[in-house]
Amino acid sequence: MEKVGGDQLANPLEPAVKLEEPSESSLADKAAHLQGVQTAEDSAITKAEKYERHGVENGVEESSTKRRKLDQNQGNEDVEPTKSERVKGVAPIKPELTAIRFLVHPPGSKGDKSATVADDDAAEGAAYVDQPKGGDRGKKKEKSRGQNTNRNFGASRDEVGLCSTRANNPEFSPAECRFGSSCKFEHDLRKYLKDWKRHDLATFGGVCPIWQMKGKCDVGWKCRFVGSHCKEILSGDGKNELVLVEEDRGNGHTAVPGVSENGTINEISTQAKIDLMKRKVQTPKADRYNEWIELSGKEIEEQTRKEAKIRRREADEVETGGQKVNVEENRARYTEPPFLPSEKRRIYFGPETPVLAPLTTQGNLPFRRLCVGLGAQVTYSEMAMGLPLIQGQKSEWALLRAYESEATPPAYKPSSAVVKDYDNAKDSKFGAQIASNKPWQALKTTEILTQLCPHLRVIDLNCGCPIDLVYRTGAGSALLDSQGKLEKIIRGMNAVSGEIPITVKIRMGTKDNKPNALKLVDRLAYGGQESLELGSGPSGAAAITLHGRSRQQRYTKNADWKYISECAALINEYNKKGDALADTGREPDGRSQAANGKMYFLGNGDCYSHVDYNTHLEEAKVDSVMIARGALIKPWIFEEIQLGQYIDKSASERLALVEQYVRYGLETWGSDEMGIGTTRRFLLEWLSFAYRYVPVGILEHLPPSLQDRPPAWRGRNDLETLLGSDNYKDWIKISEIFLGPAHKDFNFQPKHKSNNYEIDAEG
């Protein structure tokens, strides 16, 4: 490991170095390690900290600094000791701790790089780059950063693969290979194990985590821990035969019906994907409703032309003294929709249901599973594109898989229920998020999801994704500028989704200083002008989530919770009106309203502590808060919300979470060479956020700010320093603690390019 501040740090990867904290803690450990910080106003202070601040206790005279402050405050008890000024964008370390070298570079020094900001725009995969100005126009345009289309992670596979007919069978009893001698994979098991497969890993005590849990390893001989679940026996003909060992662990997944052997839900069969690819899956509701959308659109367009023509004629007749034409008498009779929406299953969002946001790349099954174990009550899949789902693409359908813990009911306090007939036992945590740019795609995708995914709490339409590749097709945040089309999509999805509620996630708008979310929220609640003419009533959205930033702004500024509160006030007013919608002049059909007239409203942006969470609930009056980057940096934020206090995780506790994630990753992607490579890649993606965590025990100001970036700081022990490193090479070292050395062809290219180091991907 590199030298930091001139001190050589022990490498946790060395066998002689233990990962536990040293038995003899240094003064820094004593001063900074807080085990029970209660609130921002009344934090626990160790005796060592009191010594550093005020001198020795028990009758010994206070420090001169404290005496001067007391002298200045005499006669004015209301005056409080002043804190150092908080620098915007920098995580503030306590001054008394900087004296014992927690900061590698003192503030303002030549080596101070605390103002460096990681590129979170790139984290969303966007190539949002301003055009060159002035004299730069003639220069070669710099390659767009954050596009992520050219990110190459290299190969993590065996030099020569083992044929699938041999992978899970005894040495002398393989299945028949239909390719015979022309098969490009190895058929000789012993040759594969000796020459082509990398050596077994010694991590996890050399025991396969999957076999240890299930008694069976799905990847068989390709497992990097195969030595723990195979043996050599004497066969009937006197030869030694290699066989796999299986044991009954009695871990049947019976908590939730429809759970696979791997404990996952929404597993789509290969045949279903083939049927989708061959267009054999029928979507009669979506087809009929799309036809009606096209027909009603033409009728409205035709009627608009007629009314314009009548108004022109009316104006001419007024000028010539003729009789006025009554426009109302010529109003068209529009075609009714083919069917009304089904009544939806009731859902609930409240203070006890903090939500994990749908996260591109990082919101995978192992990370969601980790967060659910830490207290997340609602989760969403990564954003899945509608057209690839309709076409049966395997990679896109993999995003809809969830773990059985996500199919359990979220937290619920009956006293806080606001929805009539809500049954918590029928509710679940997991919802799917999709993106589409055309109504027919969104409707067909919705109907297919209702057919093939039995465990969906809601289907959420993404109208906030800023990725250029999505935006340019008219999907994601582009729909914010096509509010009529967006309303049609929500209304149509609501009509074809059966009992599954439809929700939507939006941003404030596409451009800075031009927010249009308030207008959109009003439209989704009450219905637009076209809907009023058709007599369709409200859109039927069960919930709206607003991210308090524009697409153009991205993460360059704090989320605008004042604007979120304005939109929340509109929804609260709508909910008070209930069925009596004054703007329509009629009582709408209950089936067109979500949750019996109740529409939930969630805020999203910069939630990084239980203090932020509770403040948003109380001041913005939102039903719940969706958490994104805050959960990536510290997944235990959900624990903090449950307990109502800060949790100062030690380095060993944080490393235990990394180990848990690795175990979940191996269960999801397999323990063979490819599965380990995939687990390593996604672990590194998470660590590219997690390194930003600065322990609350050494922060001067609370609550911590999500926008603050850590200065170059030294942890309370070597492991904490390693976990806080912003160098991707150190992230790879952390992965090697559990996954062994990376494959020689493995590369990692971080999404965010921080200015304090260069990215040169290495294995």
PDB file of C-alpha atoms in Angstrom, residues 66-79:
ATOM      1  CA  LYS A  66     -11.190  27.469  27.444  1.00  0.00           C
ATOM      2  CA  ARG A  67     -10.459  30.132  30.102  1.00  0.00           C
ATOM      3  CA  ARG A  68     -10.374  32.845  27.438  1.00  0.00           C
ATOM      4  CA  LYS A  69     -13.741  31.707  26.059  1.00  0.00           C
ATOM      5  CA  LEU A  70     -15.245  31.639  29.546  1.00  0.00           C
ATOM      6  CA  ASP A  71     -13.922  35.141  30.294  1.00  0.00           C
ATOM      7  CA  GLN A  72     -15.439  36.454  27.054  1.00  0.00           C
ATOM      8  CA  ASN A  73     -18.803  34.909  27.847  1.00  0.00           C
ATOM      9  CA  GLN A  74     -19.073  36.155  31.417  1.00  0.00           C
ATOM     10  CA  GLY A  75     -22.200  38.194  31.860  1.00  0.00           C
ATOM     11  CA  ASN A  76     -23.730  36.764  28.708  1.00  0.00           C
ATOM     12  CA  GLU A  77     -24.769  33.147  29.230  1.00  0.00           C
ATOM     13  CA  ASP A  78     -26.473  32.960  25.846  1.00  0.00           C
ATOM     14  CA  VAL A  79     -23.210  33.246  23.921  1.00  0.00           C
TER      15      VAL A  79
END
